[in-house]
Amino acid sequence: MAPTAIDLHHSYSESLPVSAPSQKASRKDSVIAKLGLNPDAVIHYNSAVPILYEDALKEKGTSISSTGALVAYSGSKTGRSPKDKRIVDEETSTENIWWGPVNKKVDETTWKISKSRAIDYLRTREKIFIIDAFAGWDPRYRIKVRIVCARAYHALFMKNMLIQPTEEELKNFGEPDFTIWNAGQFPANVFTKGMTSSTSVEINFKDMEMVILGTEYAGEMKKGIFTVMFYLMPIRHKVLTLHSSANQGTVSGDVTLFFGLSGTGKTTLSADPNRKLIGDDEHCWSDHGVFNIEGGCYAKCLDLSAEKEPEIFNAIKFGSVLENIVYDPISKVVDYENKDITENTRCAYPIDFIPSAKIPCLADRHPSNIVLLTCDARGVLPPISKLTNAQVMYHFISGYTSKMAGTEDGVTEPEATFSACFGQPFLVLHPMKYAQQLSDKISEHKSNAWLLNTGWTGSSAAKGGKRCPLKYTRRILDAIHSGELNDAEYETYPTFGLQIPKSVPGVPAEILNPSKNWAEGPEKFSGDVRNLAQLFLENFEKYSSEVTEVVKAAGPQL
Ligand code: ATP
Ligand code: MN
């Protein structure tokens, strides 16, 4: 007999035993009653991947790629909307929050309007998707997260990106620590106080809830949880939250953290066949070691190829969510070079789709190497330099990169940008709080630190230069991990005072020191290096009263 459309037991949970329908029903009923959703709605609670596929395929434009991934579209927003992100100003958190352009205030009345607007919208839906899962692989620190949404694509995205509870854990899940109400298909009301567009992403640290209106970009949910961890971890546990990827040596067990802004190579470089992948984007550093916050990876797909990035290419299969890509309508083969919809084409997959993933995604070791990634479109910074403790602090606080097109709405050209702690959009406390904690940890655990420019070298992007070939960047990383670079001979890089190796086996010597090989000649180089140094100094001005003279002196000198 064919199942009926409103067979809740079927759509309910793959994680609860089939032999216990009453248990399933009671959990479902309590969730519906608690959430105040439409009691006649079909609720998909932690549904299996094929069930989410079936429902997603009913959404307009959704399809299956030739390799079995779910192809979904996020509508007009194909990147995050940082200008529309707001934090509720309430008494329990207001004194801790770094108010300003990153964390804009919204009052509790507006929050209530937005939340009821989201729930009212969800009440009109005949089908609702709920995902209950964890953020944070270390059981000591993990939080319970609930996603409530109306698109199967959003549910599958978060099923991939969060850590799936076991049957036992789901039975005892109880109430979530944090809930996301995603009503992204429905706009914010521009006449509500504080609203400046039809998009609003609001977080309330007192109620531990988040509301999404007017954007269907799934990355808002992922980065919303990251924001919560930037608040909760340091406040509750004195644990440091970092915008970084992490991997671990297969034999020696040494851990490397890669900090970097969007497009600098966290995902690409952490997927390394010689090392175990701990995670590609969000980590915490506790007294016990390093743990990943997420259960999945979110990789860029533009120009993806099996030759250059085989691990990621092969992870795009049944269960993965491919976003905003263009494919051949007959063969369903994805055209990874196509950026007609956006440069920020993405794929979200569970981390165990990467063969070298380390499950559980944590290491009870402190990082041996800290790699600060930057993608310098000016080509001024050397591909690799070794940093002193003071230089790590200077560059971590500065957070320099060239913002590449795509991940944020409206950015279409590379532009120089400084983003504190390599993650300013997600910081909740003042950047110095995180910087101080990092400094303490690096001193305590004696981690080596490096600045790695994955961007242009020898000439700027504007002057037709080329990005450092991935194979050389990978060779440099191998040399860091093998210890070759510890024993190398170094020279001092002008103005920035960085120590750069004179040679790295397998890497052409002429790319290592841009000052000696500038395409437009040495005179032009000294102008270009001074220009970048000037930008660093201007940006650092705002922190000058809060850092030591040693850290200040670790920056560029003009
Ligand atoms: P996000 O925070 O948005 O996830 P990310 O730091 O993970 O960003 P990646 O997804 O790894 O960034 O993006 C780096 C991109 O740059 C990839 O598309 C990669 O193929 C490309 N790339 C080109 N040359 C290099 C290089 N030398 N090193 C690293 N990545 C490179
Ligand atoms: Mn990434």
Coordinates of C-alpha atoms and ligand atoms in Angstrom, one line a residue:
M1 CA 0.0 0.0 0.0
A2 CA 1.3 3.4 -0.9
P3 CA 1.9 5.7 2.1
T4 CA -0.4 8.7 2.4
A5 CA 0.9 12.2 2.1
I6 CA 0.3 12.9 5.8
D7 CA 1.9 9.8 7.1
L8 CA 3.8 11.5 9.9
H9 CA 5.4 8.3 11.1
H10 CA 7.1 7.9 7.7
S11 CA 8.4 11.4 7.5
Y12 CA 9.1 11.8 11.1
S13 CA 12.5 10.5 12.1
E14 CA 14.9 8.0 10.8
S15 CA 16.7 8.0 14.1
L16 CA 13.9 6.6 16.3
P17 CA 13.2 2.9 16.1
V18 CA 10.3 2.0 13.8
S19 CA 9.0 -0.3 16.5
A20 CA 8.2 2.6 18.7
P21 CA 5.6 4.7 16.8
S22 CA 4.0 6.1 20.0
Q23 CA 7.4 7.5 21.1
K24 CA 7.8 9.2 17.7
A25 CA 4.3 10.6 17.8
S26 CA 4.8 12.0 21.3
R27 CA 8.0 13.7 20.4
K28 CA 6.5 15.1 17.2
D29 CA 3.4 16.4 19.1
S30 CA 5.4 18.0 21.8
V31 CA 7.6 19.7 19.2
I32 CA 4.6 21.0 17.3
A33 CA 2.8 22.2 20.5
K34 CA 5.9 23.8 21.8
L35 CA 6.7 25.7 18.6
G36 CA 3.1 26.8 18.0
L37 CA 3.2 25.5 14.4
N38 CA 0.2 24.6 12.2
P39 CA -1.0 21.3 13.8
D40 CA -2.1 20.1 10.4
A41 CA 1.3 20.6 8.8
V42 CA 3.4 17.7 7.8
I43 CA 6.5 17.8 10.1
H44 CA 9.7 16.3 8.8
Y45 CA 11.7 15.8 11.9
N46 CA 15.4 14.9 11.3
S47 CA 14.3 13.2 8.1
A48 CA 16.5 10.9 6.1
V49 CA 18.4 12.3 3.1
P50 CA 16.2 10.7 0.4
I51 CA 13.1 12.1 2.0
L52 CA 14.6 15.6 2.0
Y53 CA 15.5 15.0 -1.6
E54 CA 12.0 14.1 -2.5
D55 CA 10.6 17.3 -1.0
A56 CA 13.4 19.5 -2.2
L57 CA 12.7 18.4 -5.8
K58 CA 9.2 19.9 -5.5
E59 CA 10.8 23.3 -5.0
K60 CA 11.1 25.3 -8.1
G61 CA 14.4 24.9 -10.0
T62 CA 15.7 22.2 -7.7
S63 CA 17.3 19.2 -9.5
I64 CA 19.9 16.4 -9.2
S65 CA 23.4 16.7 -10.6
S66 CA 25.0 14.0 -12.7
T67 CA 26.9 12.9 -9.6
G68 CA 23.8 12.7 -7.4
A69 CA 24.1 16.0 -5.5
L70 CA 21.0 18.0 -4.8
V71 CA 21.1 21.2 -6.9
A72 CA 19.3 24.1 -5.1
Y73 CA 19.0 27.8 -5.6
S74 CA 18.9 30.5 -2.9
G75 CA 17.1 33.1 -4.9
S76 CA 18.3 36.7 -5.1
K77 CA 20.7 36.5 -2.2
T78 CA 23.7 34.3 -3.1
G79 CA 26.0 35.5 -0.3
R80 CA 25.6 36.6 3.3
S81 CA 24.0 40.0 4.1
P82 CA 26.3 41.5 6.8
K83 CA 24.5 44.9 6.7
D84 CA 21.3 43.2 7.7
K85 CA 22.7 41.3 10.7
R86 CA 21.5 42.5 14.1
I87 CA 21.9 41.6 17.7
V88 CA 19.1 42.1 20.2
D89 CA 20.1 44.7 22.8
E90 CA 19.0 43.1 26.1
E91 CA 20.3 43.2 29.7
T92 CA 22.0 39.8 29.9
S93 CA 24.5 40.4 27.1
T94 CA 24.6 44.1 26.3
E95 CA 27.7 44.8 28.3
N96 CA 29.8 42.1 26.7
I97 CA 28.9 42.9 23.1
W98 CA 31.2 44.7 20.7
W99 CA 28.5 47.1 19.4
G100 CA 29.2 48.9 16.1
P101 CA 29.0 48.1 12.5
V102 CA 29.4 44.4 12.9
N103 CA 26.9 44.0 15.8
K104 CA 24.1 46.5 15.2
K105 CA 21.5 46.9 17.9
V106 CA 17.9 45.9 17.5
D107 CA 15.4 46.5 20.4
E108 CA 13.4 43.7 22.0
T109 CA 10.1 45.0 20.5
T110 CA 11.4 44.8 17.0
W111 CA 12.8 41.3 17.7
K112 CA 9.3 40.2 18.8
I113 CA 7.8 41.6 15.6
S114 CA 10.4 39.8 13.5
K115 CA 10.1 36.5 15.4
S116 CA 6.3 36.5 15.2
R117 CA 6.5 37.4 11.5
A118 CA 8.8 34.4 10.9
I119 CA 6.6 32.0 13.0
D120 CA 3.4 33.4 11.4
Y121 CA 4.9 32.6 8.0
L122 CA 6.0 29.1 9.0
R123 CA 2.4 28.5 10.3
T124 CA 1.1 29.1 6.8
R125 CA 3.2 26.2 5.5
E126 CA 1.8 22.8 4.9
K127 CA 5.2 21.3 5.5
I128 CA 7.9 22.1 8.1
F129 CA 11.3 20.8 8.5
I130 CA 13.0 20.4 11.8
I131 CA 16.6 19.4 12.4
D132 CA 17.8 18.8 15.9
A133 CA 21.6 18.3 16.1
F134 CA 24.8 19.5 17.8
A135 CA 27.4 22.2 17.2
G136 CA 30.8 21.4 18.6
W137 CA 32.5 17.9 18.6
D138 CA 33.8 18.0 22.1
P139 CA 30.9 16.7 24.3
R140 CA 32.2 19.0 27.1
Y141 CA 31.3 22.1 25.1
R142 CA 28.8 21.2 22.4
I143 CA 25.5 22.9 22.2
K144 CA 22.1 21.5 21.1
V145 CA 20.8 23.3 18.0
R146 CA 17.3 23.2 16.4
I147 CA 16.6 24.5 12.9
V148 CA 13.0 25.2 11.9
C149 CA 12.5 25.9 8.2
A150 CA 10.2 25.6 5.3
R151 CA 12.6 24.5 2.6
A152 CA 13.8 20.9 2.3
Y153 CA 17.0 22.4 0.8
H154 CA 17.7 24.4 4.0
A155 CA 17.0 21.3 6.2
L156 CA 19.4 19.1 4.2
F157 CA 22.1 21.9 4.2
M158 CA 22.0 22.1 8.0
K159 CA 21.7 18.3 8.4
N160 CA 25.0 18.2 6.6
M161 CA 26.6 21.1 8.4
L162 CA 25.7 20.2 12.0
I163 CA 26.8 17.1 13.9
Q164 CA 24.2 14.4 13.7
P165 CA 23.0 13.0 17.1
T166 CA 23.0 9.2 17.6
E167 CA 19.7 7.5 18.2
E168 CA 20.3 7.5 21.9
E169 CA 21.3 11.2 21.9
L170 CA 18.2 12.2 20.0
K171 CA 16.0 10.3 22.4
N172 CA 17.5 12.3 25.3
F173 CA 17.8 15.5 23.3
G174 CA 15.4 17.5 25.4
E175 CA 15.2 21.2 24.7
P176 CA 17.7 22.9 22.3
D177 CA 20.2 25.4 23.6
F178 CA 19.7 27.5 20.4
T179 CA 16.9 27.6 17.8
I180 CA 17.0 29.1 14.3
W181 CA 13.6 30.2 12.8
N182 CA 14.3 30.4 9.1
A183 CA 11.5 32.2 7.2
G184 CA 13.9 33.3 4.6
Q185 CA 11.3 33.2 1.8
F186 CA 9.3 35.9 3.6
P187 CA 10.5 39.5 3.8
A188 CA 11.2 41.6 6.9
N189 CA 8.8 44.5 7.2
V190 CA 10.6 47.7 6.2
F191 CA 8.3 49.9 8.3
T192 CA 9.4 48.1 11.4
K193 CA 11.8 50.3 13.5
G194 CA 15.4 49.5 12.7
M195 CA 14.7 47.7 9.4
T196 CA 16.6 49.1 6.5
S197 CA 15.7 46.5 3.8
S198 CA 13.5 43.4 3.4
T199 CA 16.3 41.2 4.8
S200 CA 16.9 40.8 8.5
V201 CA 19.0 38.3 10.4
E202 CA 18.6 38.7 14.1
I203 CA 20.2 37.0 17.1
N204 CA 18.8 37.1 20.6
F205 CA 21.4 35.9 23.2
K206 CA 18.8 36.0 26.1
D207 CA 16.3 33.8 24.4
M208 CA 19.0 31.9 22.4
E209 CA 17.2 32.2 19.2
M210 CA 17.8 33.5 15.7
V211 CA 15.3 34.7 13.1
I212 CA 16.0 34.9 9.3
L213 CA 13.7 36.9 7.1
G214 CA 14.2 37.9 3.4
T215 CA 17.2 35.8 2.5
E216 CA 17.4 32.2 1.4
Y217 CA 21.2 32.0 1.4
A218 CA 21.7 28.9 3.6
G219 CA 25.2 30.1 4.8
E220 CA 23.3 32.6 7.1
M221 CA 22.3 29.6 9.3
K222 CA 25.8 28.2 9.5
K223 CA 27.4 31.5 10.3
G224 CA 24.6 32.3 12.8
I225 CA 25.7 29.3 14.8
F226 CA 29.3 30.4 14.5
T227 CA 28.3 33.8 15.9
V228 CA 26.7 32.1 18.9
M229 CA 29.9 30.1 19.5
F230 CA 31.9 33.3 19.4
Y231 CA 29.7 34.5 22.3
L232 CA 29.1 31.4 24.4
M233 CA 32.5 29.7 24.3
P234 CA 34.6 32.5 25.8
I235 CA 31.9 33.6 28.2
R236 CA 30.8 30.2 29.5
H237 CA 34.0 28.2 29.2
K238 CA 37.0 30.5 28.4
V239 CA 37.3 28.6 25.2
L240 CA 38.6 30.4 22.1
T241 CA 36.5 30.4 18.9
L242 CA 38.4 30.8 15.7
H243 CA 37.6 31.3 12.0
S244 CA 40.0 28.6 10.9
S245 CA 40.3 25.2 9.4
A246 CA 42.3 22.4 11.0
N247 CA 44.1 19.2 10.1
Q248 CA 46.3 16.7 11.8
G249 CA 49.4 14.8 10.7
T250 CA 48.5 11.1 10.0
V251 CA 51.7 9.8 11.5
S252 CA 53.0 12.4 13.9
G253 CA 49.6 13.7 15.1
D254 CA 50.7 17.3 14.9
V255 CA 47.8 19.8 14.5
T256 CA 47.8 22.8 12.2
L257 CA 45.3 25.6 12.3
F258 CA 44.7 27.7 9.1
F259 CA 43.2 31.1 9.9
G260 CA 41.8 33.2 7.0
L261 CA 39.0 35.2 5.5
S262 CA 36.7 34.0 2.8
G263 CA 38.6 32.8 -0.3
T264 CA 42.0 32.6 1.3
G265 CA 42.2 28.7 1.2
K266 CA 40.9 27.3 4.5
T267 CA 38.8 24.6 2.8
T268 CA 41.2 24.0 -0.1
L269 CA 44.4 23.7 1.9
S270 CA 42.9 21.7 4.9
A271 CA 41.8 18.9 2.5
D272 CA 45.3 17.3 2.3
P273 CA 45.7 13.6 1.4
N274 CA 48.6 13.4 3.8
R275 CA 46.8 14.7 6.8
K276 CA 43.5 14.0 8.6
L277 CA 40.9 16.7 8.1
I278 CA 39.5 18.0 11.4
G279 CA 37.4 20.7 9.9
D280 CA 37.3 23.4 7.1
D281 CA 36.0 26.6 8.7
E282 CA 35.0 26.9 12.4
H283 CA 37.0 25.6 15.4
C284 CA 37.4 26.1 19.1
W285 CA 40.7 25.9 21.0
S286 CA 40.2 24.7 24.6
D287 CA 42.5 23.5 27.3
H288 CA 42.1 20.0 25.9
G289 CA 43.0 20.8 22.3
V290 CA 41.1 21.7 19.2
F291 CA 37.6 20.7 18.1
N292 CA 35.5 21.4 15.0
I293 CA 32.2 23.2 15.5
E294 CA 30.6 21.7 12.4
G295 CA 29.7 18.3 11.1
G296 CA 30.2 19.3 7.4
C297 CA 32.2 21.3 5.0
Y298 CA 31.1 24.2 2.7
A299 CA 33.4 24.3 -0.3
K300 CA 33.6 26.9 -3.0
C301 CA 32.9 25.3 -6.4
L302 CA 34.1 28.0 -8.9
D303 CA 36.7 26.4 -11.2
L304 CA 36.7 23.2 -9.1
S305 CA 38.5 20.4 -10.9
A306 CA 39.1 16.7 -10.1
E307 CA 42.8 17.3 -10.9
K308 CA 43.5 20.2 -8.5
E309 CA 41.1 19.4 -5.7
P310 CA 40.1 15.7 -6.0
E311 CA 38.9 15.3 -2.4
I312 CA 36.4 18.1 -2.7
F313 CA 35.4 17.2 -6.3
N314 CA 34.6 13.6 -5.2
A315 CA 32.6 14.8 -2.2
I316 CA 29.9 16.2 -4.5
K317 CA 27.7 13.1 -4.6
F318 CA 24.3 11.9 -3.3
G319 CA 23.6 13.7 -0.1
S320 CA 25.6 16.9 -0.9
V321 CA 23.9 20.2 -1.6
L322 CA 25.2 22.1 -4.6
E323 CA 24.1 25.8 -4.5
N324 CA 23.6 28.2 -7.3
I325 CA 25.5 26.3 -9.9
V326 CA 24.8 26.1 -13.6
Y327 CA 24.5 22.6 -15.2
D328 CA 23.9 21.1 -18.7
P329 CA 20.1 20.5 -18.8
I330 CA 20.5 17.3 -20.8
S331 CA 23.4 15.6 -19.0
K332 CA 23.1 17.4 -15.6
V333 CA 26.8 17.7 -15.6
V334 CA 27.8 20.8 -13.6
D335 CA 29.8 23.6 -15.3
Y336 CA 32.1 24.6 -12.5
E337 CA 33.5 27.5 -14.5
N338 CA 30.2 29.1 -15.0
K339 CA 29.5 32.2 -12.7
D340 CA 26.3 33.4 -14.4
I341 CA 24.4 33.1 -11.1
T342 CA 27.2 34.0 -8.7
E343 CA 31.0 33.6 -8.2
N344 CA 30.1 32.1 -4.8
T345 CA 28.9 28.7 -6.0
R346 CA 29.1 26.2 -3.1
C347 CA 28.7 22.7 -2.0
A348 CA 27.7 21.5 1.5
Y349 CA 28.6 17.9 2.4
P350 CA 29.0 15.9 5.6
I351 CA 32.7 15.9 6.6
D352 CA 33.0 12.1 6.3
F353 CA 32.6 12.6 2.5
I354 CA 36.3 13.6 2.6
P355 CA 38.2 10.3 2.8
S356 CA 40.8 11.7 5.2
A357 CA 38.3 13.1 7.7
K358 CA 39.0 12.5 11.3
I359 CA 35.9 11.4 13.1
P360 CA 35.2 12.6 15.8
C361 CA 36.5 15.9 14.5
L362 CA 38.8 16.9 17.3
A363 CA 42.4 16.5 18.5
D364 CA 43.4 16.2 22.1
R365 CA 46.6 18.1 21.1
H366 CA 47.5 21.7 20.9
P367 CA 48.4 23.2 17.5
S368 CA 52.1 22.9 16.5
N369 CA 51.6 25.3 13.6
I370 CA 49.4 28.3 13.1
V371 CA 49.1 29.5 9.5
L372 CA 47.6 32.9 8.9
L373 CA 46.2 32.8 5.3
T374 CA 45.9 35.9 3.3
C375 CA 45.0 36.3 -0.4
D376 CA 46.8 39.5 -1.4
A377 CA 45.6 40.6 -4.8
R378 CA 48.4 43.3 -4.7
G379 CA 51.0 40.6 -4.7
V380 CA 53.1 42.4 -2.2
L381 CA 53.2 39.9 0.7
P382 CA 55.6 37.0 0.2
P383 CA 54.1 33.5 -0.3
I384 CA 55.5 32.4 3.0
S385 CA 57.1 34.0 6.0
K386 CA 57.8 33.0 9.6
L387 CA 56.2 35.1 12.3
T388 CA 57.4 36.0 15.8
N389 CA 54.7 35.9 18.5
A390 CA 54.3 39.7 18.3
Q391 CA 53.9 39.5 14.5
V392 CA 51.2 36.8 14.9
M393 CA 49.3 39.2 17.2
Y394 CA 49.8 42.1 14.8
H395 CA 48.5 40.2 11.8
F396 CA 45.7 38.4 13.6
I397 CA 44.4 41.7 14.9
S398 CA 44.8 43.3 11.4
G399 CA 43.2 40.4 9.5
Y400 CA 44.4 41.6 6.0
T401 CA 43.2 40.0 2.8
S402 CA 41.8 41.1 -0.5
K403 CA 38.1 40.5 -0.4
M404 CA 37.3 38.3 -3.4
A405 CA 34.0 38.6 -5.2
G406 CA 31.0 36.6 -4.2
T407 CA 30.6 35.5 -0.5
E408 CA 29.1 38.8 0.5
D409 CA 26.3 40.4 -1.3
G410 CA 27.5 43.3 -3.6
V411 CA 31.3 42.5 -3.7
T412 CA 32.3 42.0 -7.3
E413 CA 35.9 43.2 -7.5
P414 CA 38.8 42.2 -5.2
E415 CA 39.4 45.0 -2.6
A416 CA 41.9 45.4 0.3
T417 CA 40.2 44.7 3.5
F418 CA 41.1 44.3 7.2
S419 CA 38.9 42.0 9.3
A420 CA 39.9 41.6 12.9
C421 CA 40.8 38.1 14.0
F422 CA 40.3 37.0 10.4
G423 CA 36.6 36.8 11.2
Q424 CA 35.2 40.3 12.1
P425 CA 31.7 39.7 10.8
F426 CA 31.3 36.8 13.3
L427 CA 32.9 38.4 16.4
V428 CA 30.6 39.2 19.3
L429 CA 33.0 40.4 21.9
H430 CA 35.7 43.0 21.3
P431 CA 38.5 41.7 18.9
M432 CA 41.2 42.2 21.6
K433 CA 39.4 39.6 23.9
Y434 CA 40.0 36.9 21.3
A435 CA 43.5 38.2 20.4
Q436 CA 44.6 38.1 24.0
Q437 CA 43.4 34.6 24.4
L438 CA 45.2 33.5 21.3
S439 CA 48.4 35.2 22.4
D440 CA 48.2 33.3 25.7
K441 CA 47.6 30.0 24.1
I442 CA 50.4 30.4 21.5
S443 CA 52.9 31.3 24.2
E444 CA 51.8 28.5 26.5
H445 CA 51.9 25.8 23.7
K446 CA 54.8 27.3 21.8
S447 CA 53.1 27.0 18.4
N448 CA 55.1 28.0 15.3
A449 CA 53.4 30.7 13.2
W450 CA 53.4 31.5 9.5
L451 CA 52.0 34.1 7.2
L452 CA 51.0 32.4 3.9
N453 CA 49.9 34.5 0.9
T454 CA 47.8 32.3 -1.4
G455 CA 47.1 35.3 -3.6
W456 CA 49.2 37.0 -6.2
T457 CA 53.0 37.1 -6.2
G458 CA 55.5 39.1 -8.2
S459 CA 52.8 41.4 -9.6
S460 CA 49.3 42.5 -8.7
A461 CA 46.1 41.0 -10.0
A462 CA 45.3 44.4 -11.5
K463 CA 48.6 44.4 -13.5
G464 CA 47.8 41.0 -15.0
G465 CA 49.8 39.0 -12.4
K466 CA 49.0 35.3 -11.6
R467 CA 47.8 33.8 -8.4
C468 CA 50.4 31.6 -6.7
P469 CA 49.8 28.1 -8.2
L470 CA 48.1 25.8 -5.8
K471 CA 50.9 23.2 -6.2
Y472 CA 53.5 25.6 -4.8
T473 CA 51.3 26.6 -1.9
R474 CA 50.8 22.9 -1.1
R475 CA 54.6 22.3 -1.4
I476 CA 55.2 25.2 1.1
L477 CA 52.8 23.6 3.5
D478 CA 54.5 20.2 3.1
A479 CA 57.8 22.0 4.0
I480 CA 56.2 23.4 7.1
H481 CA 54.9 20.0 8.2
S482 CA 58.1 18.2 7.4
G483 CA 60.2 20.6 9.5
E484 CA 62.2 21.7 6.3
L485 CA 61.2 25.3 6.9
N486 CA 62.4 25.3 10.5
D487 CA 65.9 24.5 9.3
A488 CA 65.8 26.9 6.3
E489 CA 67.9 30.0 5.9
Y490 CA 65.9 33.3 6.2
E491 CA 66.2 36.8 5.0
T492 CA 64.3 39.9 6.1
Y493 CA 61.5 41.3 4.0
P494 CA 61.6 45.1 3.6
T495 CA 59.1 47.3 5.4
F496 CA 57.1 44.4 6.9
G497 CA 60.1 43.0 8.7
L498 CA 59.0 39.4 7.9
Q499 CA 61.4 36.5 7.8
I500 CA 61.3 34.7 4.5
P501 CA 63.0 31.5 3.5
K502 CA 65.7 31.9 0.8
S503 CA 64.6 28.6 -0.7
V504 CA 61.9 26.0 -0.4
P505 CA 62.6 22.8 -2.3
G506 CA 60.1 22.4 -5.2
V507 CA 59.2 26.1 -5.3
P508 CA 60.8 28.5 -7.8
A509 CA 63.1 30.8 -5.8
E510 CA 62.0 33.9 -7.7
I511 CA 58.4 33.8 -6.3
L512 CA 59.6 33.6 -2.7
N513 CA 60.8 37.2 -2.5
P514 CA 58.6 39.7 -4.4
S515 CA 60.9 42.6 -3.6
K516 CA 63.6 41.0 -5.8
N517 CA 61.4 40.0 -8.7
W518 CA 58.7 42.6 -9.0
A519 CA 57.4 42.5 -12.6
E520 CA 57.5 46.3 -12.8
G521 CA 60.9 46.8 -11.3
P522 CA 62.3 47.6 -7.9
E523 CA 61.3 51.2 -7.8
K524 CA 57.7 50.5 -8.4
F525 CA 58.0 47.7 -5.8
S526 CA 59.0 50.1 -3.0
G527 CA 56.0 52.3 -3.8
D528 CA 53.7 49.3 -3.8
V529 CA 55.0 47.9 -0.6
R530 CA 54.8 51.3 1.1
N531 CA 51.2 51.7 -0.1
L532 CA 50.1 48.4 1.5
A533 CA 52.1 49.2 4.7
Q534 CA 50.2 52.5 4.9
L535 CA 46.9 50.7 4.8
F536 CA 48.0 48.4 7.6
L537 CA 49.1 51.3 9.7
E538 CA 45.9 53.3 9.2
N539 CA 43.8 50.3 10.0
F540 CA 45.8 49.5 13.2
E541 CA 45.3 53.0 14.5
K542 CA 42.1 52.0 16.2
Y543 CA 43.8 49.3 18.3
S544 CA 46.9 51.3 19.2
S545 CA 45.8 52.1 22.7
E546 CA 45.0 48.5 23.5
V547 CA 48.1 46.7 22.4
T548 CA 51.7 46.6 23.8
E549 CA 54.5 48.5 22.1
V550 CA 56.0 45.2 21.1
V551 CA 52.9 44.3 19.1
K552 CA 52.8 47.7 17.5
A553 CA 56.5 47.5 16.6
A554 CA 55.8 44.1 14.9
G555 CA 53.8 45.8 12.1
P556 CA 55.2 47.4 9.0
Q557 CA 57.6 50.3 9.5
L558 CA 57.6 53.4 7.2
Ligands
ATP1 P1 35.3 30.6 3.0 O1 35.6 31.1 4.4 O2 34.4 31.4 2.2 O3 34.8 29.1 3.1 P2 38.0 29.5 2.4 O4 39.1 30.2 3.2 O5 37.6 28.2 2.8 O6 36.7 30.5 2.2 P3 38.5 28.3 -0.1 O7 37.1 27.8 -0.3 O8 39.6 27.3 0.2 O9 38.5 29.5 0.9 O10 38.9 29.0 -1.5 C1 40.2 29.2 -2.0 C2 39.9 29.3 -3.5 O11 41.1 29.7 -4.2 C3 39.6 27.9 -4.1 O12 38.6 28.0 -5.1 C4 41.0 27.4 -4.7 O13 40.8 26.6 -5.7 C5 41.5 28.8 -5.1 N1 43.0 28.9 -5.1 C6 43.8 29.2 -6.2 N2 45.1 29.3 -5.9 C7 45.2 28.9 -4.6 C8 46.3 28.8 -3.7 N3 47.5 29.0 -4.1 N4 46.0 28.4 -2.4 C9 44.7 28.2 -2.0 N5 43.7 28.3 -2.8 C10 43.9 28.7 -4.1
MN2 MN 35.7 27.4 3.4

